[in-house]
Structures are given as structure tokens and as C-alpha cells.
């Protein structure tokens, strides 16, 4: 066997590093589920985006090739191919084989810390069955291949070129990942977000897995975050035409803010630090929100809009119907929290606040009509808040009071220990009936939901309380909602949404997640919300019965059974008898349930806005782009 490199200490370190990644992949990419798989793509693309942020790359291509191979290329300067002085191998090989080497070759500018965990190309390489890199440096095309993180040949020249850039192809390791089937929509959403955050950058994304139905989109927005707000508000009715745009740079921190108010009652503020979505906010988001409240109050006072001296807007009043994107780029970003999705740099808060004070104040002075519209919206919100408070007080005295009765539709469980108890929120009365009979009544409660539910987008808190579809959920959980929410009162440790795998089911899931996201957010943050996974197929061969949860599993089981099993597709939960429902979907020892993350819920919230918004066009568009998905589920 030919030895590739001198087997010195640095090589041993390299191998140990990569072994660590393969042993505990979750530590580096979060998980080995579909989410982790997608993370591989983001890690690679982030490198090209860094190059774009540094000003050397204008176009990035991302392809899903046949067999779930991913290709990423850019027209940047190309990863350096020169020999690394310490390691004695080409720098590009260091990038792909040495843990934490990514990012050290940057040409200045803002460094994306590399998605969630900041680990880079070597982690992707370690978790790929194979990976190939091609670097064009304006003279030659260099090539190297790796398998499971290790180079299998020396870097070599495979051609000449006048261009520069980097191209990577990789095939994720099936020994590591639960699935290799990328989701077009998920990757599209994230790439689109990146294109919005880097105005002018062109990302060409295509799905070429099936040569018969190649999908492709060019993501290119000259308007940057302004285009982002325009996109987010597509389904809503804007109440002023102009999208307010503020930007500036101070002490190496660049800030961009775009905002527009809509007729909706909900707010949608997305914040980013170095192109990473900060779901948990942080100093930049807090700075923005605080400044907004102060500026609106100052303006209203100065223009004698308040009737009484002590009248003022609360922070929620000035955010009702607001869509905003706050994006900051910081040289030394500090990310906090368990998921590293909260920005910690305190100086950034100060910079954002200052920018808002200077520029939003001026904007309102220069655009009195827009200012008037926004102030009126906040006044309405303020009055609604007052009436919601009164409604809550009255309701609390009656229905929500401590001795309140549980909903009639609820089949409660016997135990009270929230370490064990669970509630299934089930779509439809018939599935509810099966679940009720099939459950273990000691620790499983069932709450059936039916009929058309409230449009959360158009509901203020006072309308949610008292709604006959959502009220049973609120009383069954026991926590109340919004400002009154109290997790101590939670009656079940797990809240499991059980709906069909079809369009209606996905609608109900989206609606419930949006409802939890907006009114009971700590339930998601603390990991109490789950999705049940009912099987899609039942396979019978003689006396053998098995269930499959995907097409692949169906085929695998069918093959295992010796071929020719009788395959029935479940159209809905209602088709399963109580025993089957217990065996496949409810028995803790056999079922699979998926814990809902904040990311999932935020996504549901976004989808919900499109589906439930005032305008018909974007909704139609959404359903059309997702038509394939919808069909798949409908068969
Ligand atoms: C770093 O500074 C010197 C010139 O080249 C810079 C660089 O490394 N640029 C760069 C890296 N552009 N694109 C990449 C890259 C692209 C992919 C698809 C994957 C990886 C790991 C890096």
C-alpha cells in the first residue's frame, strides 16, 4: 500500500480529528437527521458566501445531482493550492482534512462563523462517502478526491483554464445519515435567504435528480433586505407603499434594516448576524425593538398625537403588523444560547439603536404621510391591547379561573405527573375515536379537533380567547396564553399533534404550530411539542403484517417479505382501527415522534402567513410551487 504522506504527528492529529467527527457527528452538525444532512450543504455554501462577502465572487451555483450528490461552485479566487508551510501539503487539502482549518484562509472582511457550529469544510468531508474538489486559479484546474475524510490521491492538474473559482462535489455518507434525500424547498428557502442578505449576489439553484423534471431557480436580488421584506409581505396588504430602509457602518459593524407595516395583526421580525438567522434574537434585535418604541413615542408626543400626557405606546403596539429584517455584520460575532442563535455583542445593540435614532427619526420627519399611517396603526393596536386586557380579566373570572372545567371533548388521562403524561391533539372526530380507544389511558389524553379553525393571522389575543376551536386546546393544556402564559400550569409533558399526511393535515399542523409559536412560545422553546408519525403503508404477506413510513421503507420491507406483499396505502388516520393506531403511532416503545424545533415553528409561521394572508395570488403561487409535494401526499 502506498503511503500518501509522511506519517508524522500532524497526520496523526488530522486522523484523530476526523475520527472524532465521524464518531460524534451531532456535536459538529447538530444531528444526523435530514436537518444535519442539509447542514452539510450550508457549510459548503457558506465558504462561497464568505468569498462573496469579501468582494471576490459574484455567482454561486448549487445543484442536487442524480443520486443525491451535491455540487457547489463559485467564481471566486479559488482555495489556495500552494503548500501549507506547517503541514507540508496543499492548503486546499488542509481545508478539507484538518478540523477547524476552515476560515483561516480568508481575505479579510466579515467571516461567517459557518452556520450553527462553525466547523466548515473538513467536517463535511469527514461525513461524506466521497468528496471531490476542483480549484481553478486562472491557469490550471487542480483536483483532489477524498473518501470519508481522507485524501485518496495527491492533488493533481486535470486541465488548463483562464477562469478562477472553486467547485466541490460530495456524496453524504449513508453510514452516518438517516436519509440522503435532500428537500428542494428547504434548501431553496435557505439559499434564497442568503441571496436576500447579500444584495447583488447571484445564486443559481437546481434540482437535477430526475432528468424528466429538472427544477431550477436563480436567486438574485439587487434590493437585498429591502427585497426580502417585499417578499415576506407578498401575502399581506401593506399599509404604506415605501419600504423603509436604513443602513450604516460603525466600528467595523455594518447594519442594514428594512421595514414595512401591513394590515395584519401579527409581527414578523427576522434578525441575522453574519447571515446567520438569530431566531433567539440578541443585542441587535433588542436594540431595534427598543429604539422603535422610543422613536414612535417621541414622534407621537412631539406631534401632539396623544390626548393625555401619560398616554404612550407599549412595545407590542408599535410592532403590530410590522415586517422587518435586521441584518448586522460583525467581525467578532459572539453567538450565545444552546443553539447559538442569539447575538451577544453588546456594542452592536448600541450601534443599531443609534442608527435607528438618527435615520428612522429623520425618515418620519421627511415622510409625514407614512408616519401618520404607522402611528394610527399603533393607536389601534394600543386600544385593542386595552380591550384584550379587559376581555382577559372577565374571562379569567369566569372560564379561565382556577376551578375551570376541562373541555367536553377531552378524554383525560389518569396520571398527573408531567414527566410521563402526554396529550394527543387529533385531527377529526373519527381518528379521535380510534385514538381514544387505542391509547393507554393511564398517561395518554386525547383531544379531537374538527372543523375549520380560526385564522390566527387575523386574530388578536382577545379573539383567540373564547374561540371555540382553540379554546379547548388552551384549557386542556392549562397554561393560558400570551402575557398570561404560565408553564408551571402545563398539564402534560408532551403535546403531540396527530394529523393525516395530506394537505388538510399539513394545514392543521401549520396552524397549530403557528398558534403555539405566537401565543405559547415557551412550549416550543422547551421542547414540549411533537408531531406524530403515522405509517403510510400496511404490508401483508400471509400472517405477517408490517408498516412502512416512507416509500423506501415500503420497498425494503416488501423485498424482505419475499416480494409480492399486499400493500395498502393509508389515506388517513381514520382508516386505522384502534389497535393499529396504538401499535404504529402511539405506543411509546414502537412509535416515532418528531420534536418540533423553534426553526420548524418559525417556518410554519412564515408558511402560515402566506397561506392565510389577505391576498389570493401568493397563496395560489405557494400551492402551485408545492403542487408536487401535495400530489405525493394525495395519492
Ligand atoms: C481565500 O483567500 C485567498 C484566496 O481564496 C480565498 C478562498 O479560499 N476562497 C474561496 C473558498 N472561495 N470559495 C471557496 C470555497 C468554495 C467551496 C464550494 C468550498 C470551500 C470549502 C471553499
XYZ file of C-alpha atoms and ligand atoms in Angstrom:
657
model
C 0.000 0.000 0.000
C 1.338 3.383 -0.924
C 1.789 5.848 1.866
C 0.369 9.240 0.961
C 2.270 11.463 3.342
C 4.948 11.164 5.954
C 3.240 9.624 8.966
C 4.224 12.350 11.361
C 2.447 13.873 14.336
C 0.423 16.334 12.308
C -1.041 13.457 10.295
C -1.976 11.593 13.444
C -3.737 14.718 14.688
C -5.604 15.019 11.414
C -6.856 11.452 11.543
C -7.865 11.760 15.175
C -9.752 14.962 14.376
C -11.733 13.376 11.580
C -12.401 10.237 13.621
C -13.903 12.439 16.324
C -16.249 13.970 13.768
C -17.373 10.579 12.481
C -17.830 9.235 15.988
C -19.937 12.104 17.242
C -21.361 13.855 14.170
C -24.110 15.504 16.214
C -21.505 17.583 18.041
C -20.454 19.159 14.768
C -23.594 19.422 12.646
C -26.387 19.227 15.231
C -27.883 15.886 14.176
C -27.708 13.109 11.592
C -31.321 13.630 10.544
C -32.471 15.445 7.430
C -31.606 18.681 9.189
C -27.999 17.584 9.644
C -27.840 16.469 6.030
C -28.966 19.902 4.850
C -26.393 21.384 7.169
C -23.633 19.844 5.045
C -24.807 21.900 2.091
C -24.924 25.092 4.155
C -21.418 24.514 5.490
C -20.012 24.295 1.969
C -22.092 27.136 0.525
C -21.079 29.375 3.456
C -17.495 29.263 2.193
C -18.527 30.635 -1.179
C -20.666 33.264 0.523
C -17.641 34.328 2.579
C -15.796 34.804 -0.665
C -18.702 36.885 -1.983
C -18.784 38.981 1.208
C -15.068 39.602 0.786
C -15.926 41.015 -2.649
C -14.331 38.401 -4.879
C -17.244 36.266 -6.025
C -20.437 37.237 -7.884
C -22.036 33.899 -8.622
C -22.604 30.680 -6.738
C -24.144 27.525 -8.117
C -25.756 24.796 -6.079
C -27.013 21.594 -7.671
C -28.634 18.454 -6.392
C -27.351 15.907 -8.899
C -28.638 12.421 -9.660
C -28.293 10.091 -6.690
C -28.279 12.967 -4.183
C -24.792 14.183 -4.982
C -24.381 17.868 -4.142
C -22.348 20.238 -6.262
C -21.381 23.743 -5.141
C -19.277 26.090 -7.253
C -18.320 29.731 -7.206
C -16.375 32.171 -9.368
C -14.198 33.429 -6.506
C -10.424 33.354 -6.266
C -10.238 29.633 -5.665
C -8.988 27.954 -2.499
C -5.189 28.384 -2.385
C -3.319 25.373 -3.775
C 0.157 26.329 -2.518
C 1.940 24.104 0.009
C 0.994 24.912 3.586
C 4.239 25.738 5.431
C 3.420 23.816 8.631
C 1.546 20.846 7.233
C 3.579 20.335 4.083
C 0.514 19.640 1.940
C -1.527 21.912 -0.363
C -3.614 24.470 1.544
C -6.767 23.131 -0.108
C -6.032 19.713 1.371
C -5.637 21.320 4.790
C -9.030 22.980 4.390
C -10.683 19.626 3.765
C -8.747 17.341 6.076
C -7.850 19.371 9.159
C -10.560 20.050 11.705
C -11.232 23.753 12.274
C -8.975 24.801 9.435
C -11.843 26.425 7.571
C -11.916 30.198 7.543
C -8.220 30.666 8.267
C -7.547 31.441 4.656
C -9.939 34.359 4.499
C -9.038 37.532 2.684
C -10.428 39.802 5.381
C -13.975 41.089 5.638
C -16.688 39.553 7.735
C -16.324 35.905 8.453
C -19.411 33.813 8.601
C -18.706 31.577 11.531
C -20.032 28.752 9.410
C -23.630 28.107 10.225
C -24.631 26.681 13.535
C -21.349 25.364 14.833
C -18.633 26.961 12.779
C -16.731 23.901 11.713
C -16.510 24.052 7.967
C -15.375 22.002 5.086
C -13.386 19.312 6.919
C -16.494 18.209 8.804
C -18.465 17.857 5.580
C -15.561 15.895 4.139
C -15.359 13.601 7.168
C -19.084 12.875 6.885
C -19.079 12.231 3.134
C -18.599 8.856 1.499
C -16.585 10.823 -1.040
C -15.826 14.446 -1.837
C -14.070 15.968 -4.828
C -12.699 19.474 -5.132
C -11.684 21.358 -8.253
C -9.830 24.659 -7.956
C -9.278 26.920 -10.972
C -6.574 29.535 -10.447
C -6.618 31.227 -13.857
C -4.015 28.821 -15.215
C -4.808 25.260 -14.256
C -7.624 23.206 -12.847
C -6.464 21.296 -9.765
C -8.287 18.238 -8.499
C -8.292 16.093 -5.394
C -10.587 13.338 -4.153
C -11.228 12.231 -0.580
C -13.102 9.276 0.858
C -14.597 9.501 4.328
C -12.368 12.471 5.029
C -9.045 11.093 3.809
C -7.301 12.064 0.599
C -7.042 9.061 -1.712
C -4.570 10.644 -4.111
C -2.278 13.640 -4.314
C -3.648 16.865 -5.718
C -3.184 16.847 -9.485
C -3.692 19.109 -12.502
C -6.541 17.956 -14.736
C -6.671 20.810 -17.229
C -5.975 24.413 -18.137
C -8.273 27.372 -17.609
C -8.408 31.146 -17.809
C -11.029 31.272 -15.058
C -10.872 31.211 -11.292
C -13.182 29.506 -8.828
C -13.890 26.510 -6.643
C -16.117 23.521 -7.298
C -16.965 20.848 -4.747
C -18.963 17.671 -5.234
C -19.842 15.411 -2.348
C -21.920 12.389 -1.520
C -23.001 12.245 2.115
C -22.169 9.058 3.981
C -25.128 6.694 4.302
C -23.387 5.088 7.300
C -23.827 8.393 9.116
C -27.084 9.934 7.930
C -30.601 8.632 8.421
C -31.574 9.855 4.981
C -29.751 11.194 1.934
C -32.854 12.578 0.243
C -32.464 16.375 0.176
C -35.571 18.548 0.245
C -35.637 21.068 -2.579
C -37.894 23.508 -0.719
C -35.764 23.526 2.435
C -32.528 24.203 0.568
C -34.295 26.778 -1.620
C -35.594 28.694 1.390
C -32.162 28.941 2.965
C -30.383 29.850 -0.290
C -32.995 32.493 -1.030
C -32.427 33.941 2.427
C -28.682 34.113 1.736
C -29.313 35.848 -1.599
C -31.505 38.467 0.105
C -28.842 39.087 2.724
C -26.135 39.665 0.121
C -27.588 42.157 -2.345
C -26.425 41.555 -5.876
C -25.107 38.060 -5.243
C -26.446 35.543 -7.740
C -27.202 32.023 -6.572
C -28.321 29.504 -9.179
C -30.004 26.522 -7.559
C -31.186 23.444 -9.395
C -32.534 20.001 -8.664
C -31.344 17.622 -11.371
C -32.100 14.347 -9.626
C -34.804 13.405 -12.062
C -33.829 14.298 -15.655
C -37.541 14.410 -16.539
C -38.345 17.139 -14.039
C -35.386 19.404 -13.551
C -36.190 22.357 -11.312
C -34.083 25.479 -11.269
C -34.244 28.953 -9.750
C -31.993 31.961 -9.980
C -31.889 33.873 -6.718
C -30.630 37.376 -7.350
C -31.928 40.446 -5.539
C -30.411 43.843 -6.166
C -32.597 45.248 -3.369
C -31.123 42.989 -0.657
C -33.011 43.116 2.644
C -35.497 45.530 1.075
C -36.390 42.819 -1.431
C -36.586 40.411 1.498
C -39.309 42.479 3.187
C -41.116 42.824 -0.129
C -41.012 39.031 -0.453
C -42.237 38.441 3.107
C -45.124 40.845 2.583
C -46.266 39.324 -0.694
C -49.249 37.692 1.002
C -50.166 40.724 3.056
C -51.652 44.133 2.427
C -49.003 46.796 3.031
C -50.400 49.980 4.594
C -47.694 52.239 3.160
C -46.041 51.790 -0.195
C -42.445 52.606 0.603
C -40.269 50.013 2.312
C -38.268 51.906 4.928
C -34.571 51.188 4.538
C -31.809 52.172 6.944
C -28.152 51.313 6.790
C -24.818 52.321 8.148
C -21.459 51.164 9.398
C -19.589 51.948 12.582
C -16.527 50.436 14.246
C -16.452 47.587 11.754
C -20.093 46.723 12.288
C -22.407 47.019 9.279
C -26.142 47.335 9.873
C -28.992 47.038 7.396
C -32.657 47.360 8.305
C -35.729 47.169 6.087
C -39.267 47.522 7.404
C -42.861 47.885 6.274
C -46.190 47.743 8.111
C -49.108 45.627 6.917
C -52.758 45.315 7.869
C -52.021 42.040 9.658
C -52.117 41.795 13.455
C -49.009 39.742 13.818
C -45.408 40.865 13.641
C -42.605 39.271 11.746
C -39.147 40.492 12.665
C -36.284 38.452 11.262
C -32.812 39.172 12.541
C -29.469 37.989 11.211
C -25.873 38.268 12.305
C -23.251 37.488 9.658
C -26.012 35.948 7.548
C -26.960 33.510 10.280
C -30.588 33.626 11.319
C -30.727 34.598 15.011
C -34.024 33.019 15.993
C -33.419 33.870 19.632
C -32.674 37.477 18.803
C -29.951 39.154 20.795
C -28.475 42.617 21.092
C -29.187 43.731 17.514
C -32.855 42.727 17.701
C -33.322 44.181 21.181
C -31.666 47.421 20.083
C -34.018 47.633 17.135
C -37.161 46.946 19.164
C -36.324 49.328 21.997
C -35.398 52.119 19.628
C -38.597 51.609 17.646
C -40.786 52.041 20.724
C -38.867 55.108 21.860
C -38.886 56.797 18.451
C -42.607 56.223 17.913
C -43.427 57.599 21.364
C -41.177 60.592 20.825
C -42.778 61.327 17.461
C -46.326 60.975 18.781
C -45.567 63.303 21.684
C -43.867 65.881 19.507
C -46.837 65.962 17.132
C -49.366 66.150 19.980
C -50.972 62.915 18.907
C -51.535 61.622 22.414
C -54.607 63.080 24.114
C -53.343 62.649 27.635
C -49.882 63.429 28.920
C -49.352 59.943 30.328
C -50.526 58.130 27.188
C -47.842 56.043 25.495
C -47.263 53.105 23.185
C -46.153 49.816 24.625
C -43.607 47.814 22.668
C -46.220 45.448 21.174
C -48.275 48.385 19.892
C -45.570 49.633 17.567
C -44.853 46.158 16.212
C -48.341 45.078 15.221
C -48.365 44.270 11.508
C -44.666 45.058 11.213
C -42.449 43.070 8.886
C -38.787 43.843 9.407
C -35.402 42.404 8.577
C -32.480 43.418 10.757
C -29.134 42.272 9.443
C -25.781 43.014 11.030
C -22.291 42.007 10.020
C -19.777 41.931 12.817
C -16.100 40.992 12.742
C -16.089 39.075 16.017
C -19.647 37.833 16.398
C -20.414 36.104 19.689
C -23.252 33.629 19.488
C -24.986 32.589 22.681
C -27.516 30.048 23.860
C -27.699 26.324 23.376
C -28.346 26.540 19.653
C -26.019 29.528 19.175
C -28.790 31.548 17.609
C -28.613 34.632 19.823
C -26.200 37.502 19.242
C -24.282 38.557 22.350
C -22.133 41.539 21.303
C -23.374 44.427 23.429
C -21.727 47.116 21.283
C -23.929 46.003 18.372
C -27.074 46.894 20.324
C -25.757 50.412 20.841
C -24.877 50.816 17.175
C -28.314 49.625 15.995
C -30.092 51.921 18.454
C -28.039 54.901 17.333
C -28.684 54.178 13.657
C -32.418 53.917 14.328
C -32.484 57.174 16.296
C -30.683 59.023 13.551
C -32.284 57.559 10.469
C -35.798 56.463 11.454
C -36.398 59.795 13.185
C -35.382 61.614 10.009
C -37.450 59.311 7.883
C -40.620 60.042 9.854
C -39.978 63.792 9.647
C -39.444 63.628 5.903
C -42.393 61.300 5.217
C -45.272 62.631 7.327
C -47.924 60.613 5.480
C -46.184 57.327 6.151
C -45.564 58.428 9.737
C -49.240 59.218 10.205
C -50.313 55.809 8.842
C -47.936 53.964 11.143
C -48.913 55.976 14.203
C -52.602 55.323 13.532
C -51.918 51.618 13.286
C -50.121 51.704 16.636
C -53.007 53.618 18.193
C -55.455 50.942 17.051
C -53.181 48.278 18.462
C -52.918 50.150 21.726
C -56.723 50.329 22.047
C -57.066 46.646 21.137
C -54.496 45.796 23.808
C -56.609 47.636 26.366
C -59.748 45.752 25.344
C -57.850 42.435 25.294
C -56.753 43.113 28.842
C -60.347 43.730 29.855
C -61.521 40.624 27.976
C -58.876 38.582 29.771
C -59.912 39.864 33.116
C -63.546 38.986 32.549
C -62.724 35.588 31.075
C -60.311 34.815 33.834
C -63.027 35.498 36.336
C -65.312 33.018 34.592
C -63.924 30.255 32.361
C -60.205 30.520 32.967
C -60.498 30.701 36.722
C -58.714 28.056 38.739
C -61.693 25.753 39.083
C -62.325 25.910 35.367
C -63.828 22.914 33.701
C -61.910 20.913 31.138
C -63.228 20.808 27.573
C -66.035 18.288 26.990
C -64.203 16.713 24.041
C -61.113 15.934 26.107
C -60.541 12.329 27.170
C -58.137 12.977 30.012
C -55.530 10.586 31.355
C -55.391 9.267 34.903
C -51.893 10.281 35.947
C -50.827 13.848 36.664
C -47.032 13.516 36.519
C -45.908 15.646 33.540
C -42.730 13.597 33.194
C -44.940 10.851 31.807
C -48.209 12.359 30.632
C -48.951 13.240 27.026
C -51.831 14.705 25.100
C -52.628 13.824 21.506
C -54.296 16.622 19.599
C -56.039 14.703 16.846
C -57.492 15.882 13.576
C -61.110 14.805 13.153
C -63.676 13.049 15.283
C -63.254 9.562 13.789
C -59.487 9.439 14.274
C -60.127 10.916 17.702
C -62.405 7.967 18.463
C -59.785 5.390 17.432
C -57.108 7.199 19.404
C -59.339 7.261 22.450
C -59.907 3.506 22.285
C -56.331 2.631 21.334
C -54.491 4.759 23.898
C -53.052 3.853 27.264
C -55.491 5.831 29.370
C -53.164 5.968 32.336
C -50.874 8.571 30.786
C -52.316 9.474 27.372
C -55.039 12.082 26.927
C -56.863 12.677 23.637
C -58.293 15.938 22.359
C -60.018 15.778 18.968
C -60.174 18.923 16.843
C -62.525 19.299 13.951
C -63.901 21.799 11.502
C -62.336 24.969 10.207
C -60.147 26.686 12.709
C -59.582 30.297 13.490
C -57.329 32.314 11.217
C -54.584 33.186 13.701
C -53.107 35.777 11.346
C -56.186 37.923 11.667
C -56.787 37.357 15.342
C -55.632 39.458 18.219
C -55.317 37.854 21.579
C -58.842 38.882 22.610
C -60.257 36.857 19.688
C -58.216 33.744 20.427
C -59.545 33.584 23.942
C -63.106 32.469 23.506
C -62.610 30.863 20.082
C -64.476 27.569 20.121
C -61.778 25.591 18.260
C -58.680 26.810 20.033
C -60.197 27.344 23.460
C -60.321 23.570 24.178
C -56.578 23.390 23.418
C -55.876 26.271 25.786
C -57.963 24.892 28.651
C -56.721 21.316 28.186
C -53.075 22.450 28.363
C -53.863 24.651 31.333
C -51.169 27.274 30.711
C -53.273 30.138 29.297
C -51.681 32.233 26.549
C -49.788 35.389 25.659
C -48.934 37.579 28.631
C -50.778 35.219 30.983
C -48.856 32.135 29.843
C -47.566 30.078 32.766
C -45.629 26.904 32.049
C -45.942 25.746 35.667
C -49.578 25.044 34.937
C -48.846 22.761 31.969
C -50.899 19.584 32.374
C -48.949 17.266 30.031
C -45.231 16.909 29.375
C -45.638 16.018 25.712
C -48.102 17.644 23.337
C -48.350 15.523 20.229
C -50.060 16.768 17.093
C -51.535 13.855 15.160
C -52.846 14.729 11.698
C -53.055 12.997 8.329
C -50.180 13.099 5.872
C -52.253 15.092 3.377
C -52.977 18.708 2.570
C -55.594 19.171 5.281
C -53.333 17.550 7.836
C -50.410 19.745 6.899
C -52.722 22.735 7.167
C -53.714 21.820 10.695
C -50.098 21.177 11.692
C -49.070 24.547 10.283
C -51.915 26.294 12.059
C -51.298 24.685 15.428
C -47.551 25.317 15.238
C -48.192 28.938 14.327
C -50.615 29.229 17.227
C -48.078 27.756 19.664
C -45.310 29.913 18.166
C -47.294 33.109 18.616
C -49.158 32.517 21.845
C -47.378 29.753 23.781
C -43.803 30.030 22.548
C -42.075 28.560 25.628
C -43.786 25.235 24.856
C -41.717 25.054 21.682
C -38.567 26.523 23.222
C -38.652 23.944 25.976
C -39.319 21.067 23.603
C -42.854 20.062 24.607
C -44.384 19.988 21.122
C -44.143 16.878 18.931
C -45.535 15.597 15.650
C -46.853 12.038 15.461
C -45.698 9.951 12.505
C -48.460 7.653 11.301
C -47.416 4.968 8.807
C -48.116 5.471 5.109
C -48.433 1.786 4.160
C -49.557 -1.524 5.543
C -47.908 -4.622 4.075
C -49.459 -8.048 4.499
C -47.975 -11.366 3.420
C -49.765 -14.373 4.846
C -49.772 -13.886 8.565
C -47.034 -11.263 8.529
C -48.052 -7.649 8.890
C -45.685 -4.687 8.767
C -45.986 -0.935 8.463
C -43.885 1.438 6.400
C -43.357 5.144 6.986
C -41.837 6.017 3.604
C -41.657 4.731 0.028
C -38.142 3.394 0.627
C -39.171 1.517 3.719
C -42.168 0.074 1.882
C -39.894 -1.273 -0.853
C -37.372 -2.606 1.647
C -39.996 -4.433 3.697
C -41.635 -5.770 0.573
C -38.298 -7.190 -0.566
C -37.665 -8.637 2.886
C -41.051 -10.339 2.907
C -40.017 -12.156 -0.273
C -41.845 -9.942 -2.750
C -45.473 -9.622 -3.671
C -46.844 -8.496 -0.306
C -50.273 -6.930 -0.281
C -49.641 -3.214 0.048
C -52.343 -0.857 1.269
C -51.821 2.851 1.434
C -53.372 4.613 4.403
C -55.368 7.580 3.228
C -55.811 8.858 6.712
C -55.715 8.140 10.404
C -59.435 7.423 10.269
C -58.725 4.221 8.321
C -56.793 2.650 11.162
C -58.543 0.716 13.854
C -57.670 1.467 17.484
C -55.164 -1.404 17.786
C -53.348 -0.440 14.621
C -53.172 3.194 15.721
C -51.702 2.163 19.063
C -49.134 -0.195 17.516
C -47.940 2.159 14.804
C -48.313 5.673 16.128
C -48.983 5.828 19.846
C -47.095 3.086 21.658
C -44.009 4.832 23.100
C -41.928 1.701 22.540
C -42.685 1.446 18.854
C -43.735 4.861 17.567
C -41.597 7.656 16.150
C -42.447 11.180 17.189
C -40.662 14.264 15.979
C -39.826 17.040 18.376
C -40.700 20.443 16.918
C -37.833 22.938 16.969
C -38.097 26.719 17.020
C -36.840 26.627 13.451
C -39.754 24.385 12.402
C -42.226 26.632 14.165
C -40.783 29.832 12.714
C -41.051 28.200 9.304
C -44.670 27.223 9.934
C -45.345 30.807 10.958
C -43.923 32.016 7.634
C -45.867 29.468 5.579
C -48.976 30.289 7.536
C -48.673 33.977 6.690
C -48.556 33.079 3.007
C -51.466 30.646 3.227
C -53.681 32.824 5.355
C -52.683 36.280 4.163
C -55.174 38.706 2.659
C -54.031 38.238 -0.892
C -55.025 35.324 -3.100
C -52.130 35.426 -5.613
C -49.225 34.429 -3.346
C -51.340 31.686 -1.842
C -52.036 30.269 -5.298
C -48.362 30.569 -6.125
C -47.383 28.764 -2.944
C -49.779 25.914 -3.598
C -48.566 25.662 -7.188
C -44.873 25.512 -6.277
C -45.710 22.893 -3.703
C -48.057 21.043 -6.032
C -45.696 18.113 -6.416
C -45.491 17.677 -2.664
C -49.224 17.984 -2.370
C -49.756 15.356 -5.083
C -47.300 12.981 -3.495
C -49.258 13.067 -0.322
C -52.592 12.756 -2.019
C -52.125 9.514 -3.971
C -9.108 32.739 0.449
O -8.118 33.765 0.310
C -7.212 33.587 -0.752
C -7.976 33.428 -1.989
O -9.026 32.454 -1.880
C -9.871 32.585 -0.782
C -10.725 31.352 -0.724
O -10.401 30.345 -0.116
N -11.851 31.474 -1.416
C -12.790 30.538 -1.571
C -13.020 29.366 -0.904
N -13.728 30.672 -2.485
N -14.532 29.640 -2.456
C -14.119 28.810 -1.500
C -14.757 27.558 -1.212
C -15.790 27.130 -2.046
C -16.401 25.926 -1.806
C -17.527 25.476 -2.694
C -15.997 25.143 -0.744
C -14.976 25.582 0.089
C -14.553 24.740 1.223
C -14.370 26.787 -0.151
